[in-house]
Tab-separated table of C-alpha atoms and ligand atoms in Angstrom:
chain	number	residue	atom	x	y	z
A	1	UNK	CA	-51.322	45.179	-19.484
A	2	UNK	CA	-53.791	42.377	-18.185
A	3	UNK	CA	-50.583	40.839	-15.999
A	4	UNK	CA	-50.750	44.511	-13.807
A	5	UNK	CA	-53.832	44.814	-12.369
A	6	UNK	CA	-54.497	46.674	-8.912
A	7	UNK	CA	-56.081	44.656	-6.038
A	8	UNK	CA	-57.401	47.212	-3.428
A	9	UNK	CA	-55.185	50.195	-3.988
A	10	UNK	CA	-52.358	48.203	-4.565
A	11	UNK	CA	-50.896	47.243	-8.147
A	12	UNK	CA	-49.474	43.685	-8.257
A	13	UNK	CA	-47.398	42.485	-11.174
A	14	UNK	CA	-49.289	38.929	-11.595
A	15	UNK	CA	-49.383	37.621	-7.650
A	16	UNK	CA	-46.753	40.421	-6.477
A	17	UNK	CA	-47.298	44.143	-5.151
A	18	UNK	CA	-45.003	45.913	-6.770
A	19	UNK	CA	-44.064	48.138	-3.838
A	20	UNK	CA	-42.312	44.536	-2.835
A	21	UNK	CA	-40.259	44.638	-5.980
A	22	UNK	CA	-39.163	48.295	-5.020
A	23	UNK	CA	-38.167	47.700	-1.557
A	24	UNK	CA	-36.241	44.187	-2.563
A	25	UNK	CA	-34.351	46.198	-5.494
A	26	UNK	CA	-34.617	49.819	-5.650
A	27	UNK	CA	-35.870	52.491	-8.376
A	28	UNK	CA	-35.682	52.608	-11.422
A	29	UNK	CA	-36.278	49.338	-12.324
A	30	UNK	CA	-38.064	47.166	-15.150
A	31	UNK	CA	-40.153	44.729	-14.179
A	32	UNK	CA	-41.288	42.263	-16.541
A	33	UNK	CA	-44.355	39.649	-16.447
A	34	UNK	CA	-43.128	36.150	-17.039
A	35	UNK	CA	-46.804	34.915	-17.906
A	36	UNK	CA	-47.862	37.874	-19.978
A	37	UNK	CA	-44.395	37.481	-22.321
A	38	UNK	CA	-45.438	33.175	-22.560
A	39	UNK	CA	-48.861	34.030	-23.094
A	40	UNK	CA	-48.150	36.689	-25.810
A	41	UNK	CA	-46.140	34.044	-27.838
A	42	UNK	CA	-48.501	31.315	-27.285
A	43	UNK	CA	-51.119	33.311	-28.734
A	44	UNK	CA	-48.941	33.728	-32.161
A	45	UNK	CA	-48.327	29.866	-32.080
A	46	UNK	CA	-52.287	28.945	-31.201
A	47	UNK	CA	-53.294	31.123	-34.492
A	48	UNK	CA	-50.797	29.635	-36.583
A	49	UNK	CA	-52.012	25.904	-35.672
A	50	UNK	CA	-50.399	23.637	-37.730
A	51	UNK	CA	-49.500	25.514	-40.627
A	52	UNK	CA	-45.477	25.788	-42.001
A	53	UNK	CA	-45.012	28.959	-39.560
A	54	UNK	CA	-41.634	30.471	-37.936
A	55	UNK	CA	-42.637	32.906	-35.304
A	56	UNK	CA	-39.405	34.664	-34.409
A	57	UNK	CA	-38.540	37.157	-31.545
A	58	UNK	CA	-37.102	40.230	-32.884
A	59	UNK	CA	-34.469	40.749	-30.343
A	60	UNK	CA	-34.208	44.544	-30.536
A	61	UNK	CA	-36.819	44.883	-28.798
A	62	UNK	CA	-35.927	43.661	-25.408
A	63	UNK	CA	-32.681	41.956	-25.843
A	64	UNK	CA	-32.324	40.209	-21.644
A	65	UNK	CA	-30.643	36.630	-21.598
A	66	UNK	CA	-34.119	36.088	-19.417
A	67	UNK	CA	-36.544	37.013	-22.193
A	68	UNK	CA	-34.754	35.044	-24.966
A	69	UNK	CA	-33.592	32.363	-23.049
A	70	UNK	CA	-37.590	32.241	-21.932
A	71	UNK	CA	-39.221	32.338	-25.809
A	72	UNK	CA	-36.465	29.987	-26.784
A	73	UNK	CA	-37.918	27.484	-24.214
A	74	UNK	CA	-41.675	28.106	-26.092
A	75	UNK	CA	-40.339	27.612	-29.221
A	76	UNK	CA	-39.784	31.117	-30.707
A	77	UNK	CA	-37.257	31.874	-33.671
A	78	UNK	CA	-35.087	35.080	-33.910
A	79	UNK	CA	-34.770	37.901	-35.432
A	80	UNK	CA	-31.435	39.535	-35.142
A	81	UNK	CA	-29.817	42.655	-36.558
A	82	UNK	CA	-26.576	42.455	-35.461
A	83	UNK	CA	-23.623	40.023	-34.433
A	84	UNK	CA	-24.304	40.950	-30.757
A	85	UNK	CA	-27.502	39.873	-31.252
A	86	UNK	CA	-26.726	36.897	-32.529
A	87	UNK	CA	-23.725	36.053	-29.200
A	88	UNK	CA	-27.204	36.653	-27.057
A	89	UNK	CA	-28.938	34.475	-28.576
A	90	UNK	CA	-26.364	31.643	-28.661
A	91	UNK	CA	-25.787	32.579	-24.705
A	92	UNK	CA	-29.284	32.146	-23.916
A	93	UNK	CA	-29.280	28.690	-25.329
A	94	UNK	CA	-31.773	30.086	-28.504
A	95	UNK	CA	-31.727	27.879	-31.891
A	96	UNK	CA	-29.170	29.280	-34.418
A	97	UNK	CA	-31.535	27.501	-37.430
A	98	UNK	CA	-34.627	29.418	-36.229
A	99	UNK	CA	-32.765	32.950	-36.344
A	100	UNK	CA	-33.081	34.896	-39.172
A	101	UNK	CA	-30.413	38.300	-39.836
A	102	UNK	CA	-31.508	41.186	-40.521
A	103	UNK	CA	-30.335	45.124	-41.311
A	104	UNK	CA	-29.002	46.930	-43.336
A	105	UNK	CA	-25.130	46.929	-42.641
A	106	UNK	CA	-24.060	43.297	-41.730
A	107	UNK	CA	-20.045	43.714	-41.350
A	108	UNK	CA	-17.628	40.463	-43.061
A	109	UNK	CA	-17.280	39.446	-39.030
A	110	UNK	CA	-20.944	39.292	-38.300
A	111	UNK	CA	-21.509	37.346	-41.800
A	112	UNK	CA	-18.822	34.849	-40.995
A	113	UNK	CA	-20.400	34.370	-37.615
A	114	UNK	CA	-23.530	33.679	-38.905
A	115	UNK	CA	-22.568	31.424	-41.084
A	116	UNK	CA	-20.766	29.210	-38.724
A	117	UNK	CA	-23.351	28.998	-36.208
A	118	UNK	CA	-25.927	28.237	-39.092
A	119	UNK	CA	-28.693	30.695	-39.037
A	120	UNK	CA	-31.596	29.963	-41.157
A	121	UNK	CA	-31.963	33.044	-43.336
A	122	UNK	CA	-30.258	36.089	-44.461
A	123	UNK	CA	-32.102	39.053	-45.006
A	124	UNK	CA	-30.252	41.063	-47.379
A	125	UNK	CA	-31.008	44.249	-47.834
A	126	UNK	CA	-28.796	45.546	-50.879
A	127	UNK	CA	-26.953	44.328	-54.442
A	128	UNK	CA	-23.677	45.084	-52.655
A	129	UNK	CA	-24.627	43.317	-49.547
A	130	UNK	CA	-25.583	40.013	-52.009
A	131	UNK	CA	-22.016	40.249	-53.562
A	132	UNK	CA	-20.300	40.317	-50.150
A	133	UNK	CA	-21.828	37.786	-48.469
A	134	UNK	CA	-21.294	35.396	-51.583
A	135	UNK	CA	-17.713	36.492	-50.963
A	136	UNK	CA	-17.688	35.568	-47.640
A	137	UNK	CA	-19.895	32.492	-47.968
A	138	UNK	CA	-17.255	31.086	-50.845
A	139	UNK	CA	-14.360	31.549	-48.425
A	140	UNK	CA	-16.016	29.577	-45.639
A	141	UNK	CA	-17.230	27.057	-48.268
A	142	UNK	CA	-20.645	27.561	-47.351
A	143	UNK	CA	-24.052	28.418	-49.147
A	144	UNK	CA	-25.379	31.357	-47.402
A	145	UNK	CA	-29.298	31.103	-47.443
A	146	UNK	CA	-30.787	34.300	-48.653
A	147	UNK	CA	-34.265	36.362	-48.702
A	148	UNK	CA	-34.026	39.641	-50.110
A	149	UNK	CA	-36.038	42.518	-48.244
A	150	UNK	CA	-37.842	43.852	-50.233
A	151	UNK	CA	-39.569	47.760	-49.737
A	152	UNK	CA	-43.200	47.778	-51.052
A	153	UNK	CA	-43.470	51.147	-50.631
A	154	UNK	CA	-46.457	50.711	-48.460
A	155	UNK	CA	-47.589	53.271	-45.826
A	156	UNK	CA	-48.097	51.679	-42.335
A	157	UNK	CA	-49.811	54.745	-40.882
A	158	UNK	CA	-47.259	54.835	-38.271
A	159	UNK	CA	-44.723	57.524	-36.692
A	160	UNK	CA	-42.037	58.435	-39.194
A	161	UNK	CA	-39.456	57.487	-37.169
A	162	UNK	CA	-41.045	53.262	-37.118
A	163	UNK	CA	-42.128	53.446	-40.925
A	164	UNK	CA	-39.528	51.584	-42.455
A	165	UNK	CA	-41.426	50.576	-45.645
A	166	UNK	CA	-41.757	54.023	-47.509
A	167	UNK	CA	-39.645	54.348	-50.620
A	168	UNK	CA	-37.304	57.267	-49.082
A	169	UNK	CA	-36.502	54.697	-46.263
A	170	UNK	CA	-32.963	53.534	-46.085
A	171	UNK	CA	-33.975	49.825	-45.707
A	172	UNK	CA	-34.628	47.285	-48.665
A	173	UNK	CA	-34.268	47.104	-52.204
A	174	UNK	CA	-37.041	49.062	-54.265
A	175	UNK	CA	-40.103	46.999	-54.967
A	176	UNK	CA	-38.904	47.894	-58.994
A	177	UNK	CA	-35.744	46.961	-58.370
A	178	UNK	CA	-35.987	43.694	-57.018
A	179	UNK	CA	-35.964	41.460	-59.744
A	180	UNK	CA	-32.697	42.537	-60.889
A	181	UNK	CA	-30.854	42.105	-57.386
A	182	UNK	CA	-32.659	38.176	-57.133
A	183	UNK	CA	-31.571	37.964	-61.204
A	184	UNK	CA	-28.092	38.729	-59.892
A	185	UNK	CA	-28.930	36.487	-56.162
A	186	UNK	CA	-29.615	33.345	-58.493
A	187	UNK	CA	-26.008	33.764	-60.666
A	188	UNK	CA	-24.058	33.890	-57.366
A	189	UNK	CA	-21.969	30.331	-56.171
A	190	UNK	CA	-22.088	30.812	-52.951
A	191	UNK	CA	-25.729	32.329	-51.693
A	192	UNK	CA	-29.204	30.106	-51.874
A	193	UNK	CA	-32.075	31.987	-53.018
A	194	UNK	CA	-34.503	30.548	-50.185
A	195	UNK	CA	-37.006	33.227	-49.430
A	196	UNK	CA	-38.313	36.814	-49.726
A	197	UNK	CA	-39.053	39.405	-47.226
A	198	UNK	CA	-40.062	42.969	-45.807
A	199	UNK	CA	-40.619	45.235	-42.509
A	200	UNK	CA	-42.806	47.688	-42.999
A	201	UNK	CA	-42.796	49.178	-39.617
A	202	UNK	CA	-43.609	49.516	-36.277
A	203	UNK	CA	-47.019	49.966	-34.275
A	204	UNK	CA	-48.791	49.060	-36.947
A	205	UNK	CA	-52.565	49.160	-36.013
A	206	UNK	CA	-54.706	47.736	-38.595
A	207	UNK	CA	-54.637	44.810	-40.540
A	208	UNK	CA	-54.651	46.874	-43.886
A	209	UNK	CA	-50.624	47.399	-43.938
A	210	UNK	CA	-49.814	44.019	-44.045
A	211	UNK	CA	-52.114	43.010	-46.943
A	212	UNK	CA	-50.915	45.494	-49.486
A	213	UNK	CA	-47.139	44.478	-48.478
A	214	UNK	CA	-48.505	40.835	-48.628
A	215	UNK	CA	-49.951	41.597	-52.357
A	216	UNK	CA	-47.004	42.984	-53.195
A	217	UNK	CA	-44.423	40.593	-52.060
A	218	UNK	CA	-47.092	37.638	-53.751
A	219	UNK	CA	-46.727	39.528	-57.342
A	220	UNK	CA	-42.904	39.700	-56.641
A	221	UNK	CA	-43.437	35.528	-56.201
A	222	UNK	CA	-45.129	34.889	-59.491
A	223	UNK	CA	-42.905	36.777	-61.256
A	224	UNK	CA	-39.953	35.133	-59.791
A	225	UNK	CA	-41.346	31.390	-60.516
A	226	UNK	CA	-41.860	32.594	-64.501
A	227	UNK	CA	-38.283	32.927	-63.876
A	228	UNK	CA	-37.736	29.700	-62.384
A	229	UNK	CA	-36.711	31.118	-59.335
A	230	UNK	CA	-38.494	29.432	-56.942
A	231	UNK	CA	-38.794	30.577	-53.183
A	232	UNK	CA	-39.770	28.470	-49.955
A	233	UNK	CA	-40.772	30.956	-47.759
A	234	UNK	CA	-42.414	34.770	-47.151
A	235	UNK	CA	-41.464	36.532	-44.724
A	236	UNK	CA	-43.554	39.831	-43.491
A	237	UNK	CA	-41.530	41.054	-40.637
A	238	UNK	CA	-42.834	42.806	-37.452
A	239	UNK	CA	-44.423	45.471	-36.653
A	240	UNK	CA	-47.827	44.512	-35.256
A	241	UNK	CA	-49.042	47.198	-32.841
A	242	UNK	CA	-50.018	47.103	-28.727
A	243	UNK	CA	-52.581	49.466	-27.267
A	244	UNK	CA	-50.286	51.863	-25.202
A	245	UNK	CA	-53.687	54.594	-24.895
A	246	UNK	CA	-56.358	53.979	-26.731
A	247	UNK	CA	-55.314	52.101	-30.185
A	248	UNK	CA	-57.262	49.078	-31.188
A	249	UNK	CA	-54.654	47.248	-33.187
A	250	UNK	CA	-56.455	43.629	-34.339
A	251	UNK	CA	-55.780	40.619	-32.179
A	252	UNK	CA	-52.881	38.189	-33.578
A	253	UNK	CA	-55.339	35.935	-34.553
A	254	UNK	CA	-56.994	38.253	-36.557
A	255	UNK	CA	-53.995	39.228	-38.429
A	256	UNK	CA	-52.611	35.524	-39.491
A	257	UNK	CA	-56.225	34.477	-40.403
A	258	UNK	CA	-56.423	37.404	-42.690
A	259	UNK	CA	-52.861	36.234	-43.785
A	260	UNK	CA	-53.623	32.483	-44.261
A	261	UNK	CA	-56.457	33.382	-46.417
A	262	UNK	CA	-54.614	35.394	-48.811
A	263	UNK	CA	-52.400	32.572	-48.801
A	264	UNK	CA	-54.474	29.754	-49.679
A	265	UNK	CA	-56.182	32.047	-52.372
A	266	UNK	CA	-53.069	31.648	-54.115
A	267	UNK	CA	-52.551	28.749	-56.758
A	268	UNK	CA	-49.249	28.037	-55.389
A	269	UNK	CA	-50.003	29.089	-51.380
A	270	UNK	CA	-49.914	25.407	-50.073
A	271	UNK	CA	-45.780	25.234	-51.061
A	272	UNK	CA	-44.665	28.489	-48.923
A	273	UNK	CA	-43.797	28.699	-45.395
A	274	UNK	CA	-44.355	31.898	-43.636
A	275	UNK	CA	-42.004	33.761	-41.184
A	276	UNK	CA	-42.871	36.391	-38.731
A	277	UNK	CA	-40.071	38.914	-36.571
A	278	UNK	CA	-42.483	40.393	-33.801
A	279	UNK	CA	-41.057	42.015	-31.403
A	280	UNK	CA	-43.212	45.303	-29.818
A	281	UNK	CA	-46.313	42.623	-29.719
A	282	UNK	CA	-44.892	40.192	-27.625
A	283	UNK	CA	-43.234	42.097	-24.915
A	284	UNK	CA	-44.241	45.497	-25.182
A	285	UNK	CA	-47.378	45.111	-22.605
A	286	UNK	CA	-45.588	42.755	-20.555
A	287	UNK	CA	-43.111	45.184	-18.757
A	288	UNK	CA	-43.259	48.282	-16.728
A	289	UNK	CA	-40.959	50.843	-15.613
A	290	UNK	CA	-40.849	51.230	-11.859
A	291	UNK	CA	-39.654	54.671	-10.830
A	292	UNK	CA	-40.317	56.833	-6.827
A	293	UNK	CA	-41.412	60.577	-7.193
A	294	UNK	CA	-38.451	62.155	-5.841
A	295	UNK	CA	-39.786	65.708	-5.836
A	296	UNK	CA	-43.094	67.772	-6.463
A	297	UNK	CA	-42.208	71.647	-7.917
A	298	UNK	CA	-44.688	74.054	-9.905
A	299	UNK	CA	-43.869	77.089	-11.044
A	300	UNK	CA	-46.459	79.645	-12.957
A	301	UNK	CA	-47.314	77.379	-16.249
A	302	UNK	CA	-47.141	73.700	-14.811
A	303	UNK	CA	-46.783	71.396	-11.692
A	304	UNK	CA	-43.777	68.816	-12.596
A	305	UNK	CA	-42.873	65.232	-10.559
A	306	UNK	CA	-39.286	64.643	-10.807
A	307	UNK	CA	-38.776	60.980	-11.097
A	308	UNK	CA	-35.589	58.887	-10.496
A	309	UNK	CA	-36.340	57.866	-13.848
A	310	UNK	CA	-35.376	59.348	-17.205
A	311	UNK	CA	-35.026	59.678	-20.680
A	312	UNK	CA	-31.780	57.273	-20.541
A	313	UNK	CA	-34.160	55.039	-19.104
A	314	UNK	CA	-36.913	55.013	-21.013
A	315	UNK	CA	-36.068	56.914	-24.402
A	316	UNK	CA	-39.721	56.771	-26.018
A	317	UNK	CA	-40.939	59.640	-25.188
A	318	UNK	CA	-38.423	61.680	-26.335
A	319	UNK	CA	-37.619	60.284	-29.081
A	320	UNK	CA	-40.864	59.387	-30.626
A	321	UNK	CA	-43.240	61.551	-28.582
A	322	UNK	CA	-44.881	58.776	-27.093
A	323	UNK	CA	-47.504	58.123	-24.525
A	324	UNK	CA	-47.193	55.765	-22.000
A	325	UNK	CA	-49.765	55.321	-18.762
A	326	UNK	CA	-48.532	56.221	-15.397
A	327	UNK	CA	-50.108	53.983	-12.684
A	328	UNK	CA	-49.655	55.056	-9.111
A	329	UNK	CA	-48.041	51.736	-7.025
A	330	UNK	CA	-50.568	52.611	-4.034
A	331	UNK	CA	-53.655	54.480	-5.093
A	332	UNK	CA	-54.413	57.646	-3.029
A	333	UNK	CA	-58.327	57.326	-3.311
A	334	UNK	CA	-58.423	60.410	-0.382
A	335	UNK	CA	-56.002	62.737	-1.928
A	336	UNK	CA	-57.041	65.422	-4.420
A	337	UNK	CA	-55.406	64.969	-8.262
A	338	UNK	CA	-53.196	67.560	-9.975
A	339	UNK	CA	-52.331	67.761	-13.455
A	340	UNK	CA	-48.415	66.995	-13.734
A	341	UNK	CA	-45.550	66.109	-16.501
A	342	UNK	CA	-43.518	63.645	-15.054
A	343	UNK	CA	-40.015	64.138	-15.561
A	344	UNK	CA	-36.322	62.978	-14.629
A	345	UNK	CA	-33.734	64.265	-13.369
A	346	UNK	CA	-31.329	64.703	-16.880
A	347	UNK	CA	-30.135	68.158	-18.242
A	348	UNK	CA	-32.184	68.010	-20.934
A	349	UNK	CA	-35.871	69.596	-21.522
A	350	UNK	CA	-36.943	66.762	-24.008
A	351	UNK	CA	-36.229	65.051	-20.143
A	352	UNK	CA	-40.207	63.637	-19.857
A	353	UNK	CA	-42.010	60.314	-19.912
A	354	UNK	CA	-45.648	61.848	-19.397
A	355	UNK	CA	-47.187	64.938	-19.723
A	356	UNK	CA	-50.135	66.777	-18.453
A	357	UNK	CA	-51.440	63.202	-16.114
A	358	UNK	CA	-53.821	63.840	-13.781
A	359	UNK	CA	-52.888	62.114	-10.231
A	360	UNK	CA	-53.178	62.053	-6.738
A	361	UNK	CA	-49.416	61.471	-5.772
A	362	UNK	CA	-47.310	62.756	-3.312
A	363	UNK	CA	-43.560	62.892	-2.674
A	364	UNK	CA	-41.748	59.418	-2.064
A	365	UNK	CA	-44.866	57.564	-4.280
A	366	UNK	CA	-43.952	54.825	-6.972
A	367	UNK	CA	-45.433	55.115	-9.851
A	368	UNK	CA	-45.087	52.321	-12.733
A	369	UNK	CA	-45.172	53.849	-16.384
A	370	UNK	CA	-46.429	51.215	-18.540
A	371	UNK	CA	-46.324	48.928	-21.281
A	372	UNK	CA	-42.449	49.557	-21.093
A	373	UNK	CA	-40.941	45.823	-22.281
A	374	UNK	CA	-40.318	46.973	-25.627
A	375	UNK	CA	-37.949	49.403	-26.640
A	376	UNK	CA	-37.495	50.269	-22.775
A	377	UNK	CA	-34.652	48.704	-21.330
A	378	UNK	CA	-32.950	48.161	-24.945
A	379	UNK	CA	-32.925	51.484	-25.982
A	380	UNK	CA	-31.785	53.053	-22.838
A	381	UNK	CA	-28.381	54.991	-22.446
A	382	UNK	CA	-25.703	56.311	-19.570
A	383	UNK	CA	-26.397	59.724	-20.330
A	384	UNK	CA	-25.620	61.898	-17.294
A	385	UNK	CA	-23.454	59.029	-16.043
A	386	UNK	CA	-26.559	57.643	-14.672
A	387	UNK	CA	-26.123	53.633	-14.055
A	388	UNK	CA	-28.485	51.376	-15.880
A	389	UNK	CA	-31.600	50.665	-14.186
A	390	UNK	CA	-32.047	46.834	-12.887
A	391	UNK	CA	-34.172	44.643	-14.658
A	392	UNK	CA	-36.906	41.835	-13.249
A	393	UNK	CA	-39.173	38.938	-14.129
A	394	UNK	CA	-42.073	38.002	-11.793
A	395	UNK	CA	-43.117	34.303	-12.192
A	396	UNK	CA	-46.426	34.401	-9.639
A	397	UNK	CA	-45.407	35.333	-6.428
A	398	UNK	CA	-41.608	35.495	-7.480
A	399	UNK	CA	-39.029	38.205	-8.451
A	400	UNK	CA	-36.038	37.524	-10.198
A	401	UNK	CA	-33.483	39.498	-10.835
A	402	UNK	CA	-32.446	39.230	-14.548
A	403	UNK	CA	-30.076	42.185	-14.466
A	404	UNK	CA	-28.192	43.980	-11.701
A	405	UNK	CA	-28.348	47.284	-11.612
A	406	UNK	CA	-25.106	49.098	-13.031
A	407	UNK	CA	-22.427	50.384	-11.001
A	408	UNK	CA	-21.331	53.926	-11.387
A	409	UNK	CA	-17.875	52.550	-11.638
A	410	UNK	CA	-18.762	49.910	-14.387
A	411	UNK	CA	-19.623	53.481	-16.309
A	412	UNK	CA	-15.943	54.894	-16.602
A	413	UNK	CA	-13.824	51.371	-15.882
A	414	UNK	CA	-13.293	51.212	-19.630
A	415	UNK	CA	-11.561	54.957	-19.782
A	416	UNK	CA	-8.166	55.998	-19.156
A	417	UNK	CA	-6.537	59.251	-18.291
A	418	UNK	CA	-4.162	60.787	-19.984
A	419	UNK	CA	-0.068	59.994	-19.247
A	420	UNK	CA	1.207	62.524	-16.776
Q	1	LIG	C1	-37.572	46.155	-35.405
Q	1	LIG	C2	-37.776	45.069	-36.373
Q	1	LIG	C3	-38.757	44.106	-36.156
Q	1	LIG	C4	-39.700	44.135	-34.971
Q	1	LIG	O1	-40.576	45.193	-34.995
Q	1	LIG	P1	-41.761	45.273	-33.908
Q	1	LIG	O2	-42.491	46.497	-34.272
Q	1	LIG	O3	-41.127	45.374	-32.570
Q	1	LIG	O4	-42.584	44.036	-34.052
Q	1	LIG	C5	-38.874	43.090	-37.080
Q	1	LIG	N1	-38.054	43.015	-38.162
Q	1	LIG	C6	-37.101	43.922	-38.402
Q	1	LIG	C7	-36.259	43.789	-39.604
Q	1	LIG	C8	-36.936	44.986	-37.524
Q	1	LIG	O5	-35.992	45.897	-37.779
């Protein structure tokens, strides 16, 4: 969160109070750090130096024409997982040969389109999904470049719902049954065995993870080349953590030197080119979630600040049980602290984004709950009919606005009633 810092009692986002952001466009909004997204890429592209590496931006994250449009300028890749991924990509000017396509459920339409605009790599996730995109590939009369994903069946120490590299997980093909889907890869026309792959999961905090999915995926490799199937590059996915509270999740540098050396331990590590799909670690820090206290209530168990924000705005906490900071916009040095949850205003009780926060606020406040650029804005719904919240990048001393804020009528233009 080094991009929000307070100067007196006031917290700027880089050169900008972000009480000025509020009064030029309203609660709630996302505001995003143009410097701490570049810097959070260029610190992936310093540690890789020279080597053969594809840093890509896993879209999913936070999907704005703005953030893409701004990594493609630095040089990122991209890692989509869906065809509408892959039109906001194209929109925001991104390289189609630095994207790589990912998930578990690619439809015939979003093969076809990404094999006319030329992506770089399919990650394929199943036998059936192999057969089908040879299918498709042969009626285009194209080669579709292929890495399978493999599952290691590695733990990542991470929340159930983000561990995607466990054996009961729906994604990837079984570390034991790999061989037999690139066997069956390496027989097809129409697909080019380029590369292999995994995702372990999200929020990953130690550096431990990634080895033993690194050994893994490296025996996988050997075994292959007896074969004479011969690969170009490994890819190990996302998942790299960000300190939301207290986590100490190693520095990107840390993690590709610990990679590299693997690497070059191996006889054969010279002749493979690694890819990376970050997406929490690059914008996750980098955004807040600007919302005004729109009431103070208690009642016998708990004191509550309802928020104009909610859980269609920011879904993390319900969904995962997260914790998030909550940074009052002008410090109240003078004023005594309470303890409060901070909720919204939806029907729901699983309606929080903080609980039991200790603050000095008072009705009409802004608060900023952080480190919201990943999964934030993405993930968000229209529950309640509530309008989208507006979304914006500060550059210095400038705001811009890379999203309007939704209309209420934008919300129900696509229904129809019934015929009298
Ligand atoms: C979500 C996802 C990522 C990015 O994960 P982060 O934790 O945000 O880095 C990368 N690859 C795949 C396949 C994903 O599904």
């Amino acid at each position: 969160m080094d991009a929000f810092q307070y100067r007196g009692n006031s917290l700027l986002v880089e050169d900008l109070p972000l009480s000025s952001v509020a009064e030029r466009f309203g609660t709630p909004t996302y505001v995003y750090s143009r410097r701490a997204i570049v810097d959070a890429f260029a610190e992936f592209r310093r540690a890789a130096g020279t080597r053969d590496v594809l840093v890509c931006y896993a879209l999913k994250a936070n999907s704005n024409l703005a953030v893409i449009d701004l990594l493609a300028r630095e040089g990122a890749g991209f890692d989509i997982v869906s065809g509408g991924e892959l039109k906001r990509v194209l929109a925001a000017g991104g390289d189609p040969s630095r994207v790589v396509f990912s998930g578990v459920g690619k439809q015939e339409t979003e093969m076809r389109m990404a094999l006319e605009a030329g992506v770089r790599c399919f990650n394929v996730e199943s036998e059936s999904e192999l057969l089908r995109l040879d299918r498709v590939a042969g009626a285009l009369g194209r080669r579709a470049p292929v890495s399978l994903r493999v599952n290691p069946d590695v733990d990542a120490g991470t929340h159930p719902y983000i561990s995607t590299g466990l054996r009961e997980n729906k994604f990837g093909i079984a570390h034991d049954a790999a061989l037999a889907a690139y066997r069956t890869a390496a027989r097809l026309p129409n697909v080019e065995v380029i590369g292999i792959d995994c995702h372990i999961g999200s929020q990953i905090t130690s550096i431990d993870p990634f080895m033993a999915a690194l050994d893994k995926l490296l025996e996988l490799v050997d075994t292959l080349h007896a074969e004479g199937i011969v690969l170009r590059h490994i890819d190990l996915g996302g998942g790299l953590g960000i300190r939301y509270a207290d986590e100490e999740p190693p520095s990107r540098e840390a993690l590709f030197r610990a990679i590299f050396e693997r690497i070059d331990r191996h006889p054969r590590g010279a002749s493979f080119g690694l890819v990376f799909e970050f997406g929490r670690s690059i914008v996750g820090n980098a955004g807040v979630l600007l919302t005004r206290v729109e009431y103070l209530k208690s009642n016998a168990e708990r004191r509550f600040a309802i928020v104009d924000a909610a859980m269609n705005d920011l879904m993390r906490p319900a969904l995962y049980d997260a914790w998030h900071g909550v940074l009052p916009v002008e410090a109240r040095d003078a004023s005594p602290a309470q303890v409060y949850d901070i909720v919204g205003p939806v029907c729901e009780s699983g309606d929080w984004l903080a609980r039991g926060r200790k603050l000095a606020i008072a009705e009409g406040d802004l608060l900023a709950i952080a480190s919201a650029g990943a999964y934030g804005m993405a993930m968000a719904s229209n529950y309640n009919t509530r309008a989208r919240a507006a979304e914006v990048i500060v550059d210095g001393s400038d705001a811009h606005l890379v999203r309007e804020r939704e209309s209420v009528e934008s919300l129900f233009a696509l229904e129809r009633r019934l015929p009298r």
